[in-house]
mmCIF file of C-alpha atoms and ligand atoms in Angstrom:
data_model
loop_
_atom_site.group_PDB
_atom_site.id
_atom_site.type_symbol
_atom_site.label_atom_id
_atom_site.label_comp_id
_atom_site.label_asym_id
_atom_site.label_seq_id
_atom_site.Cartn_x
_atom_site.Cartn_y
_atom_site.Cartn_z
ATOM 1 C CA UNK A 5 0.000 0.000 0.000
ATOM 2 C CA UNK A 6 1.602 3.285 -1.046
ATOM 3 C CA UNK A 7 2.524 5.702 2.130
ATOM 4 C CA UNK A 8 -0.363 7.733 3.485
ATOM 5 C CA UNK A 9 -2.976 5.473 1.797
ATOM 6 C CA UNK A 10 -4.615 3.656 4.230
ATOM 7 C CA UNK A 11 -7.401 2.290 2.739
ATOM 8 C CA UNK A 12 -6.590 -1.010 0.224
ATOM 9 C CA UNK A 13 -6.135 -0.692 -3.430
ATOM 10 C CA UNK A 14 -9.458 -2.940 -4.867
ATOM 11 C CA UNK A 15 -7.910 -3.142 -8.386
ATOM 12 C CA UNK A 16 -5.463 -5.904 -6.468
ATOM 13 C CA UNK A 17 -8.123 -8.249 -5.554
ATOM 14 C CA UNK A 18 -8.393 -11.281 -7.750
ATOM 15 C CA UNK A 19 -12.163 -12.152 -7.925
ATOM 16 C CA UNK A 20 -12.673 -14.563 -4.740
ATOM 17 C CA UNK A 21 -11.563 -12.091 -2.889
ATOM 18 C CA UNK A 22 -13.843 -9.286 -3.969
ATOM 19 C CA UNK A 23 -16.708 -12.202 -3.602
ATOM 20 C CA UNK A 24 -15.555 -12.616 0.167
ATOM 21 C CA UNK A 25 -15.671 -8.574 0.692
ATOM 22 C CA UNK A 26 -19.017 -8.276 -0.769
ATOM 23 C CA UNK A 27 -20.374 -10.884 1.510
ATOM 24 C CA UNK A 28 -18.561 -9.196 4.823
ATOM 25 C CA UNK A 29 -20.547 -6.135 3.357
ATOM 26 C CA UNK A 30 -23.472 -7.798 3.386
ATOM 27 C CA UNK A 31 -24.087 -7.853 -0.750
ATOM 28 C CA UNK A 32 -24.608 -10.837 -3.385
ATOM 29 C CA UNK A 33 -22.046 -12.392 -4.525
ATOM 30 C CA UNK A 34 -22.434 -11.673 -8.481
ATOM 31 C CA UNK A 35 -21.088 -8.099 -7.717
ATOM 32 C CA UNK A 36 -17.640 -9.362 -7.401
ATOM 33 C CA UNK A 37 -17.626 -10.265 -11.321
ATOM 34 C CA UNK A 38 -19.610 -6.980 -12.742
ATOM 35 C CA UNK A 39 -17.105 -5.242 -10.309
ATOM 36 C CA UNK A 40 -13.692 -6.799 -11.874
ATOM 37 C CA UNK A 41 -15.084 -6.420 -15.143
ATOM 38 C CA UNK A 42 -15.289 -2.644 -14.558
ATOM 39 C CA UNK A 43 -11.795 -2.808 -13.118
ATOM 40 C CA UNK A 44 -10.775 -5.244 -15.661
ATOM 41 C CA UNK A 45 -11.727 -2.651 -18.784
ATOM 42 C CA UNK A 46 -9.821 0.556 -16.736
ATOM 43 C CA UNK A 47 -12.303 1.624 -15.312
ATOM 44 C CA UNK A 48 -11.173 3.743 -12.290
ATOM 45 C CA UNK A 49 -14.013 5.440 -10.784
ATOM 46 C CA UNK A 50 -16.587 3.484 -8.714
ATOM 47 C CA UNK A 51 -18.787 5.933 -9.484
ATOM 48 C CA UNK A 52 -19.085 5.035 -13.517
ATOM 49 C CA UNK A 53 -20.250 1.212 -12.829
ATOM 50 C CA UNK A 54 -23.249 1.648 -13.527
ATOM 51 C CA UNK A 55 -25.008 -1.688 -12.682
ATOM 52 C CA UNK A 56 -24.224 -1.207 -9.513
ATOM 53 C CA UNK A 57 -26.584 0.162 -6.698
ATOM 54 C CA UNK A 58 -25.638 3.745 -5.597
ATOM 55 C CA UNK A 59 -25.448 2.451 -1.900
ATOM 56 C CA UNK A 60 -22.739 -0.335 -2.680
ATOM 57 C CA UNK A 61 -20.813 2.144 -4.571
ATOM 58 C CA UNK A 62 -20.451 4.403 -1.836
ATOM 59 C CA UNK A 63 -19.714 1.531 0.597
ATOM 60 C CA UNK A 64 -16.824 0.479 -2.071
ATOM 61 C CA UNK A 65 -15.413 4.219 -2.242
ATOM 62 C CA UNK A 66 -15.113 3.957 1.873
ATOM 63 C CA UNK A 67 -13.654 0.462 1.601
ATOM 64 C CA UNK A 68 -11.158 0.832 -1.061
ATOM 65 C CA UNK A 69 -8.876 2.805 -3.176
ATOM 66 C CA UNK A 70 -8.945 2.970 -6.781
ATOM 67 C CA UNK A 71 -6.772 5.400 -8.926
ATOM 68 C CA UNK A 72 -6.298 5.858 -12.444
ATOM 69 C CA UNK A 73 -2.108 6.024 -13.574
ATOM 70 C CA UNK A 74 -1.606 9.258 -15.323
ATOM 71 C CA UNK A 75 0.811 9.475 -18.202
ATOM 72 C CA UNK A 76 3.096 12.455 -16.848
ATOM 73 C CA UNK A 77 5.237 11.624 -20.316
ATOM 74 C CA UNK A 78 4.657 9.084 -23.598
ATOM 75 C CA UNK A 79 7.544 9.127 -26.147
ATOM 76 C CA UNK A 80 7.136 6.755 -29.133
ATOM 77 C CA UNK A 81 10.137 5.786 -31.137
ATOM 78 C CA UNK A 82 10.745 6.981 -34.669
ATOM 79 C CA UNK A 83 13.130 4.132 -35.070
ATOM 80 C CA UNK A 84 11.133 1.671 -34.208
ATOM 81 C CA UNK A 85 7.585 2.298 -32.628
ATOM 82 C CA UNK A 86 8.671 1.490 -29.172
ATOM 83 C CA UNK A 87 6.803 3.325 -26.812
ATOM 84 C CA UNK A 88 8.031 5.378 -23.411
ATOM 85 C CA UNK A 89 5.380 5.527 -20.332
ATOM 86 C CA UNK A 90 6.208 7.647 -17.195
ATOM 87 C CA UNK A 91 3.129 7.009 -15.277
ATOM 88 C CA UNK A 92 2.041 8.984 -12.093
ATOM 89 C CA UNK A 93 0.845 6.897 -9.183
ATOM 90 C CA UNK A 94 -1.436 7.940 -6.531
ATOM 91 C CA UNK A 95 1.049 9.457 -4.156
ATOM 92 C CA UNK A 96 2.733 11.401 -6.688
ATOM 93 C CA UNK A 97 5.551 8.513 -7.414
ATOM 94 C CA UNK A 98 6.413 7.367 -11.046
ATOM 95 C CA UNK A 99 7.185 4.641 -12.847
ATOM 96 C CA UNK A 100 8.071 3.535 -16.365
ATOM 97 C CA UNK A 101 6.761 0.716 -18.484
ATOM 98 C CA UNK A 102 7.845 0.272 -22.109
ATOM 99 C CA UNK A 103 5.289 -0.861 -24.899
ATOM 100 C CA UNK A 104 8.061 -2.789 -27.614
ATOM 101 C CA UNK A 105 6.564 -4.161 -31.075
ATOM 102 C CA UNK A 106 7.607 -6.965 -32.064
ATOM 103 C CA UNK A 107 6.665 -9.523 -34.575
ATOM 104 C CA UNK A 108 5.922 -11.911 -32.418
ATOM 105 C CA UNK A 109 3.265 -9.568 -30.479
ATOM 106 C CA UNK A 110 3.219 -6.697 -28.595
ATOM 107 C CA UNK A 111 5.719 -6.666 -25.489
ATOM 108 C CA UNK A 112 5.073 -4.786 -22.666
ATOM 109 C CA UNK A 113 7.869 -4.385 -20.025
ATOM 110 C CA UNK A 114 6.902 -3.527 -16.148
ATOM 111 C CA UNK A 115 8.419 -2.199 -12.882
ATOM 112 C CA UNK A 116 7.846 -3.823 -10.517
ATOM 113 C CA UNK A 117 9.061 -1.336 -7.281
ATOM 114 C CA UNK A 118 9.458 2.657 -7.524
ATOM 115 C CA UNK A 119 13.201 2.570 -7.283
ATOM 116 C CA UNK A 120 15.379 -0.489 -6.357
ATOM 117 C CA UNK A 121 17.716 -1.340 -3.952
ATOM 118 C CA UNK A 122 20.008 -3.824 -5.522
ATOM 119 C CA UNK A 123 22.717 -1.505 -6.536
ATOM 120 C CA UNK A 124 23.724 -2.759 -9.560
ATOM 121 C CA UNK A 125 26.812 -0.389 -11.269
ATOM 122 C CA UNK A 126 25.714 -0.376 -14.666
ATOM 123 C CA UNK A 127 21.906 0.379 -14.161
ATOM 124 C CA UNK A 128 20.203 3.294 -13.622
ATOM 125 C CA UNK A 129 16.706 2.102 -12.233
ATOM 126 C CA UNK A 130 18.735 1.775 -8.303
ATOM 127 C CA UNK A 131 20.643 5.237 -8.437
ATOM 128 C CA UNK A 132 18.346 6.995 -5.429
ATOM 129 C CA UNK A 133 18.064 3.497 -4.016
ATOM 130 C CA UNK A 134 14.434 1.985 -3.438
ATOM 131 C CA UNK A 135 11.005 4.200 -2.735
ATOM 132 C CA UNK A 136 8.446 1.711 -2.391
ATOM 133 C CA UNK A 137 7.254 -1.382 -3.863
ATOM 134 C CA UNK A 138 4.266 -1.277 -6.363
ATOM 135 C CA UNK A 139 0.778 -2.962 -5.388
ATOM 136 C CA UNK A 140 -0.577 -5.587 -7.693
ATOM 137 C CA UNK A 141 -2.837 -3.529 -8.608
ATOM 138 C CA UNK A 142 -0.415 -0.799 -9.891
ATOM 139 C CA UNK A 143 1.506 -3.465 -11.864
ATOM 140 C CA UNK A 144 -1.272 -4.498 -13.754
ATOM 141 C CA UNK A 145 -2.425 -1.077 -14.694
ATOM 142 C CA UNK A 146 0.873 -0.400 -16.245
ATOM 143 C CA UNK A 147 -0.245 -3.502 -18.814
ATOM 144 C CA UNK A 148 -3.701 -2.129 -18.709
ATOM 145 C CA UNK A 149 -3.350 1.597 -19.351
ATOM 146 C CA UNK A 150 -0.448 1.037 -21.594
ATOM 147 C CA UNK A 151 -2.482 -0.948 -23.785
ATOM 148 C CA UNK A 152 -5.706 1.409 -23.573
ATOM 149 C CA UNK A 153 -3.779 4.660 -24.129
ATOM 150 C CA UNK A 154 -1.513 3.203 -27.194
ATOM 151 C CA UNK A 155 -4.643 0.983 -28.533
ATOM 152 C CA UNK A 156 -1.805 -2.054 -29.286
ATOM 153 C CA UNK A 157 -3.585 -5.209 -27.991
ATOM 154 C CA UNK A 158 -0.411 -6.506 -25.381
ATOM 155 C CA UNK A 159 0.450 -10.344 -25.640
ATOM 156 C CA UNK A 160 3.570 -10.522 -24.192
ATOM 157 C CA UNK A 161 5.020 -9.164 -20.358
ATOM 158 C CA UNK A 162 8.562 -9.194 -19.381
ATOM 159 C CA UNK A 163 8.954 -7.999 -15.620
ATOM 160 C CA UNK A 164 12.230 -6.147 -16.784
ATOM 161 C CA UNK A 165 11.516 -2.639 -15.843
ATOM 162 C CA UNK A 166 12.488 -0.492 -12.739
ATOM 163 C CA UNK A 167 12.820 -2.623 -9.357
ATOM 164 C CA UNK A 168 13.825 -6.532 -7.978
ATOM 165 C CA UNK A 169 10.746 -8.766 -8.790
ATOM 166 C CA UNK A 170 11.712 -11.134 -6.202
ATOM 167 C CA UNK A 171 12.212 -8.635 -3.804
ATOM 168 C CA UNK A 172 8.334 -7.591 -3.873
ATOM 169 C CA UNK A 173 7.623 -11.686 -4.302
ATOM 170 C CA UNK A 174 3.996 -11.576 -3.354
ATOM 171 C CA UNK A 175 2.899 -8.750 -4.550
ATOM 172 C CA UNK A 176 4.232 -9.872 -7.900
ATOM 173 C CA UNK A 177 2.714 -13.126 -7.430
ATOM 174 C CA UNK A 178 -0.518 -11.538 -7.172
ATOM 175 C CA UNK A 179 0.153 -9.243 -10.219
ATOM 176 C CA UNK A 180 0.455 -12.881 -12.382
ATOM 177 C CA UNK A 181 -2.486 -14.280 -11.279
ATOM 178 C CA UNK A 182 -3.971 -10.520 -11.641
ATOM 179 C CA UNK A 183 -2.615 -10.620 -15.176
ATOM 180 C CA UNK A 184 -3.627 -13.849 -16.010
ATOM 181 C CA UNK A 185 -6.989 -14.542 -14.883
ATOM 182 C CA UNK A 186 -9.577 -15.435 -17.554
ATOM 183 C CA UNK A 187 -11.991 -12.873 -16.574
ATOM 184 C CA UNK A 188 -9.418 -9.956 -16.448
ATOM 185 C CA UNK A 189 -6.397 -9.637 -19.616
ATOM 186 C CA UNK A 190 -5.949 -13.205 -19.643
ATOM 187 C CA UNK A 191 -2.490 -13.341 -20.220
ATOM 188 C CA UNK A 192 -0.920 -16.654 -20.221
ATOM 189 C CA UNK A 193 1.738 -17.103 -17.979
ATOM 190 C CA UNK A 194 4.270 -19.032 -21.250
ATOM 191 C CA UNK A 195 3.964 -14.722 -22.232
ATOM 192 C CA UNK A 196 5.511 -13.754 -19.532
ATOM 193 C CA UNK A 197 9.157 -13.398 -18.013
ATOM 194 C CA UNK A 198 10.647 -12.662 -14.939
ATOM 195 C CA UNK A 199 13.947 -11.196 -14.330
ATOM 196 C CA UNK A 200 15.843 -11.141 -11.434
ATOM 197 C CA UNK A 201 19.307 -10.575 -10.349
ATOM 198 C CA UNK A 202 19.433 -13.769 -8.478
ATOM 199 C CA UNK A 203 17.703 -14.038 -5.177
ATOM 200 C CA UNK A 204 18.325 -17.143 -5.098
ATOM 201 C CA UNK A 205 16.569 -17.699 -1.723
ATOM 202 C CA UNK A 206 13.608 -16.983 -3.612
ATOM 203 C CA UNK A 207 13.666 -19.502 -6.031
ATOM 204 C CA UNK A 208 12.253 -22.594 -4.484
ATOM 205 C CA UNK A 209 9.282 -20.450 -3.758
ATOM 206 C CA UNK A 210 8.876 -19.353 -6.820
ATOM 207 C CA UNK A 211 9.488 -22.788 -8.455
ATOM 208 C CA UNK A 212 6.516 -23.910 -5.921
ATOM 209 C CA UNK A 213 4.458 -21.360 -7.546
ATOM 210 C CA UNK A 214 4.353 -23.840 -10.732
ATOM 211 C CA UNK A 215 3.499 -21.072 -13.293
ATOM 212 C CA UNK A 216 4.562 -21.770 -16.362
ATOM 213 C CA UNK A 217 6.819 -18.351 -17.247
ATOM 214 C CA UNK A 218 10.265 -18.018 -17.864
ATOM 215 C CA UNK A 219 12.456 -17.008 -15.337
ATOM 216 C CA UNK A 220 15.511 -14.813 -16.516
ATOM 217 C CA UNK A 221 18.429 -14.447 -14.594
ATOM 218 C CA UNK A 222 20.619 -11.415 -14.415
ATOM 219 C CA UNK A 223 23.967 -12.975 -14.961
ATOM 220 C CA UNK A 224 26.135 -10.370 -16.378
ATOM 221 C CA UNK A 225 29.596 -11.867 -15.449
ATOM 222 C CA UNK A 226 30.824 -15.633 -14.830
ATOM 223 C CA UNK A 227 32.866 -15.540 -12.491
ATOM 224 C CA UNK A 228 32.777 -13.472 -8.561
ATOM 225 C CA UNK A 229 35.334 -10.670 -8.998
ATOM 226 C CA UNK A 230 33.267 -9.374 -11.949
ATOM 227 C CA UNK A 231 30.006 -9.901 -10.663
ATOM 228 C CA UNK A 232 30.406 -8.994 -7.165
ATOM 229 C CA UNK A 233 31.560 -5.814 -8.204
ATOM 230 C CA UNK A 234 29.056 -5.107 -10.913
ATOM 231 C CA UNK A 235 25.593 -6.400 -8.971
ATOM 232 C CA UNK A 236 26.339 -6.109 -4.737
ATOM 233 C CA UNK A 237 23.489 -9.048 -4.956
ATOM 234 C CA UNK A 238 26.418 -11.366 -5.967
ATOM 235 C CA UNK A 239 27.839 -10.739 -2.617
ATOM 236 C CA UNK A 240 27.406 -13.314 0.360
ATOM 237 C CA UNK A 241 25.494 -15.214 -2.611
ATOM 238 C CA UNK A 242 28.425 -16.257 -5.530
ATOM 239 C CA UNK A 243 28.260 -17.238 -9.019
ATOM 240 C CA UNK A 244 28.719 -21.192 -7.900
ATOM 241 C CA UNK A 245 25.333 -20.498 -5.799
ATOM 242 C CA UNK A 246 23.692 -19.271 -8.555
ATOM 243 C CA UNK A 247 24.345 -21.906 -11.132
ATOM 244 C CA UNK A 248 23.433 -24.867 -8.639
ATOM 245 C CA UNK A 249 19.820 -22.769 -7.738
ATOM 246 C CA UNK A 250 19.131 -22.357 -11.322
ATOM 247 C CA UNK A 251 19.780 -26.050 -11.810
ATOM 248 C CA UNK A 252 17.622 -26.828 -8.947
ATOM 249 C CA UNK A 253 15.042 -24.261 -10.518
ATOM 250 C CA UNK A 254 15.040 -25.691 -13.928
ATOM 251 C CA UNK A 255 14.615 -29.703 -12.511
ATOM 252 C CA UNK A 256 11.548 -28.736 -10.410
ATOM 253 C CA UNK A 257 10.162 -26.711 -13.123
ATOM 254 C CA UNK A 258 11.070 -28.158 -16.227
ATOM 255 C CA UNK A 259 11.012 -24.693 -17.582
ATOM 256 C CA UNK A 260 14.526 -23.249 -19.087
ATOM 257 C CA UNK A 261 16.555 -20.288 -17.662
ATOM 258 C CA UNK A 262 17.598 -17.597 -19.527
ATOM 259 C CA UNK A 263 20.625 -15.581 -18.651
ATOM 260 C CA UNK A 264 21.160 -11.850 -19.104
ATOM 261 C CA UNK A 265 24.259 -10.756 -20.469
ATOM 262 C CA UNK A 266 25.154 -7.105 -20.720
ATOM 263 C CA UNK A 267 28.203 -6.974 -23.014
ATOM 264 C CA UNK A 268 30.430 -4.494 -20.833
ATOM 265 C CA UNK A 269 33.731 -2.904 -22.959
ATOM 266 C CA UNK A 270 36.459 -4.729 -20.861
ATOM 267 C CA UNK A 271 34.471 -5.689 -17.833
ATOM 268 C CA UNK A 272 32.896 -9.265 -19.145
ATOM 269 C CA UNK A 273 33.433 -9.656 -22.527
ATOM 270 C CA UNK A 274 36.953 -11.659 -22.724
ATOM 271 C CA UNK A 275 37.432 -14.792 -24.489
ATOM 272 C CA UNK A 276 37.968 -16.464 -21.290
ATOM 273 C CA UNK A 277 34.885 -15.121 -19.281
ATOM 274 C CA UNK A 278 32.960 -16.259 -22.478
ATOM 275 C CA UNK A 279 34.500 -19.816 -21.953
ATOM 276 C CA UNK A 280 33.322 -19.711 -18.092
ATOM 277 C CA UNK A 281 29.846 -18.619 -19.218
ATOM 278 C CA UNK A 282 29.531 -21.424 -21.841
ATOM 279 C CA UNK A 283 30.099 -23.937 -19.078
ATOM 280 C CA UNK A 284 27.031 -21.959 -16.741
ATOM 281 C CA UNK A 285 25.473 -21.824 -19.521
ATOM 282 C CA UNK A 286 25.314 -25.526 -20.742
ATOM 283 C CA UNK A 287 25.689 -26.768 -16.496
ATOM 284 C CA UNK A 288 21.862 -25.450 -16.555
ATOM 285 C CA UNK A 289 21.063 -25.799 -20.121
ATOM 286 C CA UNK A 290 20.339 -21.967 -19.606
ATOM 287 C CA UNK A 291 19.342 -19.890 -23.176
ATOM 288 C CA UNK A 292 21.739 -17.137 -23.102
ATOM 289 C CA UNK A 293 20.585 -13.587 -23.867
ATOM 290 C CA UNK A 294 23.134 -11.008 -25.115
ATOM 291 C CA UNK A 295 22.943 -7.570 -24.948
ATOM 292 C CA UNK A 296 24.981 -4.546 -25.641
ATOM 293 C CA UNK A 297 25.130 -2.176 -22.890
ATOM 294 C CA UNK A 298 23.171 0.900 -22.707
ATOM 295 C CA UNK A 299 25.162 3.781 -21.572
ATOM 296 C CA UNK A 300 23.934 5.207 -18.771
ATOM 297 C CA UNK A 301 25.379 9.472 -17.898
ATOM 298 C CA UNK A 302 26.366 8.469 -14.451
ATOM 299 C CA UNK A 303 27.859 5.634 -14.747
ATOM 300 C CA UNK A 304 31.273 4.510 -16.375
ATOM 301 C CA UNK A 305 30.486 1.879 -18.283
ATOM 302 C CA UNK A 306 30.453 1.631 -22.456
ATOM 303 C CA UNK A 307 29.558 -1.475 -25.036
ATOM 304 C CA UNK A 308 31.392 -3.503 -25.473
ATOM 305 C CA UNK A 309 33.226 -3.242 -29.179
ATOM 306 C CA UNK A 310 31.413 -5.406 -32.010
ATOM 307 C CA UNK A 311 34.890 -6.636 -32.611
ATOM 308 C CA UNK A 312 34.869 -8.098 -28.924
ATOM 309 C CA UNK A 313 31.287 -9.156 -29.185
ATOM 310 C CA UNK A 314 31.405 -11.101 -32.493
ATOM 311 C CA UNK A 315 34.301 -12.973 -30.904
ATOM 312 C CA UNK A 316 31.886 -13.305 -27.619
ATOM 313 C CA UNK A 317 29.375 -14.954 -29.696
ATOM 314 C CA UNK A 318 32.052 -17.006 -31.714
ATOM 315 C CA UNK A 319 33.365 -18.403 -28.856
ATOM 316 C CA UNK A 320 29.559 -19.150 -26.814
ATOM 317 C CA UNK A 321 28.356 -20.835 -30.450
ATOM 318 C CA UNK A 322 31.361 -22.982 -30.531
ATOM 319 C CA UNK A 323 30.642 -24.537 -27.122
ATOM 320 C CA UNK A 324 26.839 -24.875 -28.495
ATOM 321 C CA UNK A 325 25.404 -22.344 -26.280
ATOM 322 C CA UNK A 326 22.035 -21.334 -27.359
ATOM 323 C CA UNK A 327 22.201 -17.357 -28.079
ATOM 324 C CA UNK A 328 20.429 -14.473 -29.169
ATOM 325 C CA UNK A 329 21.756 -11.045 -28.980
ATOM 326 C CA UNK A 330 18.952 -9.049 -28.605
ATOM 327 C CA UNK A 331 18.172 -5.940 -30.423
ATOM 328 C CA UNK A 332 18.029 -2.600 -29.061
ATOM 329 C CA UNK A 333 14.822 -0.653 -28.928
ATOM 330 C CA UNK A 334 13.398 2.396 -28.315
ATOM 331 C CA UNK A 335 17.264 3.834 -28.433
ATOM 332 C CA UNK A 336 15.899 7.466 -29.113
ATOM 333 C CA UNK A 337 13.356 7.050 -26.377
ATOM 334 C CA UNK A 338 15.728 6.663 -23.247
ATOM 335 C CA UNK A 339 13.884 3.178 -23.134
ATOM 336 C CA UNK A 340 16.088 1.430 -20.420
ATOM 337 C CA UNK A 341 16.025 0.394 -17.175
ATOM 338 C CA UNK A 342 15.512 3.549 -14.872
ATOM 339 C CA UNK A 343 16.270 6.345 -17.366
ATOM 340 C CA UNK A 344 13.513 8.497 -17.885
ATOM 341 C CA UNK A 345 12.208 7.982 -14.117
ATOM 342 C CA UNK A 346 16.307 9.470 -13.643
ATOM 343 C CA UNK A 347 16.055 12.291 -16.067
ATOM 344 C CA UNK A 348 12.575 13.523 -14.440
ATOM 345 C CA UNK A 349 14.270 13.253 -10.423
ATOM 346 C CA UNK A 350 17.032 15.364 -11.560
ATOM 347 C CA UNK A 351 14.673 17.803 -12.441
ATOM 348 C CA UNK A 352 13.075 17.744 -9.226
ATOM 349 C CA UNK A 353 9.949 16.176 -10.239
ATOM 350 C CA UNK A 354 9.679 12.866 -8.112
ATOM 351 C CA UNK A 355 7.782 13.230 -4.544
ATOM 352 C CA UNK A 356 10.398 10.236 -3.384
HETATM 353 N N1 SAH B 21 15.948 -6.433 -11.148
HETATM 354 C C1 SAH B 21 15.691 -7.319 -12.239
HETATM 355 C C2 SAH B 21 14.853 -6.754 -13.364
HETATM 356 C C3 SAH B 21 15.092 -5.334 -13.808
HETATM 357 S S1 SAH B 21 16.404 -4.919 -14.871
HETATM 358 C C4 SAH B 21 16.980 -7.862 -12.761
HETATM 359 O O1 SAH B 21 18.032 -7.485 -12.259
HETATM 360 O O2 SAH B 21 16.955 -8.716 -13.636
HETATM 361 C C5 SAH B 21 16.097 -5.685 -16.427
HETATM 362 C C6 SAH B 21 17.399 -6.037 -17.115
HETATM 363 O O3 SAH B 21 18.091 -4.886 -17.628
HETATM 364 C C7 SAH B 21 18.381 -6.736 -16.196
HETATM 365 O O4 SAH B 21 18.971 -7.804 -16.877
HETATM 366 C C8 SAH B 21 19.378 -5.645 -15.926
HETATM 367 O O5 SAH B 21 20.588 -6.147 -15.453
HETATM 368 C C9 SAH B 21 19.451 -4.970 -17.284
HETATM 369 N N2 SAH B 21 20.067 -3.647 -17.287
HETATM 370 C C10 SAH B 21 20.061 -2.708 -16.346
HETATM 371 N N3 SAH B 21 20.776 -1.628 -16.737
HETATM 372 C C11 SAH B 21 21.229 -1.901 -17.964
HETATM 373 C C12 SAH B 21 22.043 -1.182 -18.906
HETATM 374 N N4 SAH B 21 22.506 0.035 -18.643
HETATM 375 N N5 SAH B 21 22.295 -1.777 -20.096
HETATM 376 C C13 SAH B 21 21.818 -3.007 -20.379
HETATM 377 N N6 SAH B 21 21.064 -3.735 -19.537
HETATM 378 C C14 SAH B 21 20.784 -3.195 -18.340
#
């Protein structure tokens, strides 16, 4: 629940839930459904659900919450189509989602906390450390009004925006089953993908979860030097760690890892780090997803040269590592991790 609000958000109740509120407040049960279709079609304003009697919406409006986002900025790519979201929340906080086309469907990418607190160098979503985490409810309005305001019907979500998944576990757990309920968007859970840099604590829970997505892992360097000083989350946790939790991951779920890999211009991009990640790689029968690295103002990293990254890929394909090096989007749009949210703090625009 955001700070100050005391009253609970009722766009993060799945529909048994709204069913067991209506009958504390003394009303039928078939409410629950007319009420999460309302919610489920954006609308934010108990006040326009019209089949309802007058009386239960005022009893809702002193129960609950409900807020519509409000798009405080929308850039759309000229390259490419991708679409920028800086959304307001209801206590003045932002956060970004990113609308990506793709052939395969339309992709939407979601934070999942204002802020983050996992300190990674390279990124800039954890610069002024974590605010808050997001309700379910304010997750899946950022699929919601993102695919109301651009009118792109969204068939894909990757949790890869601002903020640790795993670090706001059940709210994120309620977001899928949010997301994926067949009276609500109905998105099916093989659409989805969650990144994390690597609590691996987490994981059994999540594998217990048995949904169906794909989890992505945040590796960004093979071995502990590098990653321990790129992502602090390697610390007290270690690359050896990681690999045997993914393992464990992928045998209870039968569903395969990917890894992230930021190519980093002489950070993790040597022949022999590539070596080190082929053998994580293939140890876990991971997918392995390259990326060049965005360039972020305050922070001293660059791409890796093509030069370095062909021989990367060379080296990953020879050891028969499954790759793809994923294209960049949105590239006029400041559509990565953390960047836009950035630009508008230094301005002086975020209530955090
Ligand atoms: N906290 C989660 C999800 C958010 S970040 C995680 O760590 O996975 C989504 C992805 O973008 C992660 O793989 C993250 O490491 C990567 N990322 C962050 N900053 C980046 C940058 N400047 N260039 C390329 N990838 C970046």
């Amino acid at each position: 629940m955001p700070k100050g609000e005391t009253k609970p958000n009722i766009v993060s109740l799945l529909p048994a839930e709204l069913e067991a509120e209506l009958a504390a407040l003394g009303e039928v049960k078939f409410r629950a459904a007319q009420i999460f279709q309302w919610l489920s079609r954006g609308v934010r304003d108990f006040g326009q659900m019209s089949n309802l009697p007058k009386a239960l919406r005022e009893k809702l409006d002193g129960r609950f919450s409900i807020h519509e986002p409000k798009v405080l900025s929308k850039q759309v790519s000229a390259l490419d189509g991708t679409i920028k979201y800086l959304w307001e929340l209801a206590d003045g906080n932002a956060v970004e989602t990113v609308v990506m086309r793709y052939k395969h469907g339309n992709t939407v990418c979601v934070s999942s906390q204002v802020g983050c607190r996992q300190g990674c160098a390279f990124c800039a979503s954890t610069i002024g450390g974590l605010v808050r985490d997001l309700d379910a409810g304010e997750i899946l309005d950022e699929v919601l009004f993102s695919q109301l305001d651009s009118g792109l019907s969204i068939s894909n979500i990757v949790l890869m925006g601002i903020g640790e998944p795993l670090d706001n576990f059940d709210n994120v757990m309620r977001f899928l089953r949010l997301v994926n309920h067949p009276d609500g968007l109905n998105i099916g859970m093989r659409h989805i993908s969650l990144s994390t840099c690597g609590l691996i604590e987490r994981f059994p829970e999540l594998a217990a979860q048995e949904l169906q997505l794909t989890l992505s892992v945040s590796l960004h360097a093979p071995d502990d030097e590098t990653r321990s000083k790129l992502m602090p989350a390697n610390r007290g946790r270690g690359v050896d760690a990681l690999i045997k939790a993914c393992r464990d991951y992928y045998e209870q779920t039968g569903r395969r890892i990917s890894f992230e890999y930021a190519m980093i211009d002489g950070v993790n991009d040597s022949p022999a780090q590539a070596r080190l990640l082929a053998g994580h790689a293939r140890a876990v029968a991971a997918h392995v997803n390259l990326i060049p690295l965005n360039h972020v103002e305050e922070r001293p990293f660059r791409p890796s040269t093509p030069e370095h990254m062909k021989e990367f890929i060379r080296i990953l394909e020879q050891q028969g590592v499954n790759i793809t090096v994923r294209r960049r989007l949105g590239g006029d749009v400041d559509a990565s991790c953390g960047q836009l949210r950035r630009k508008m703090q230094t301005k002086g625009g975020d209530k955090a």
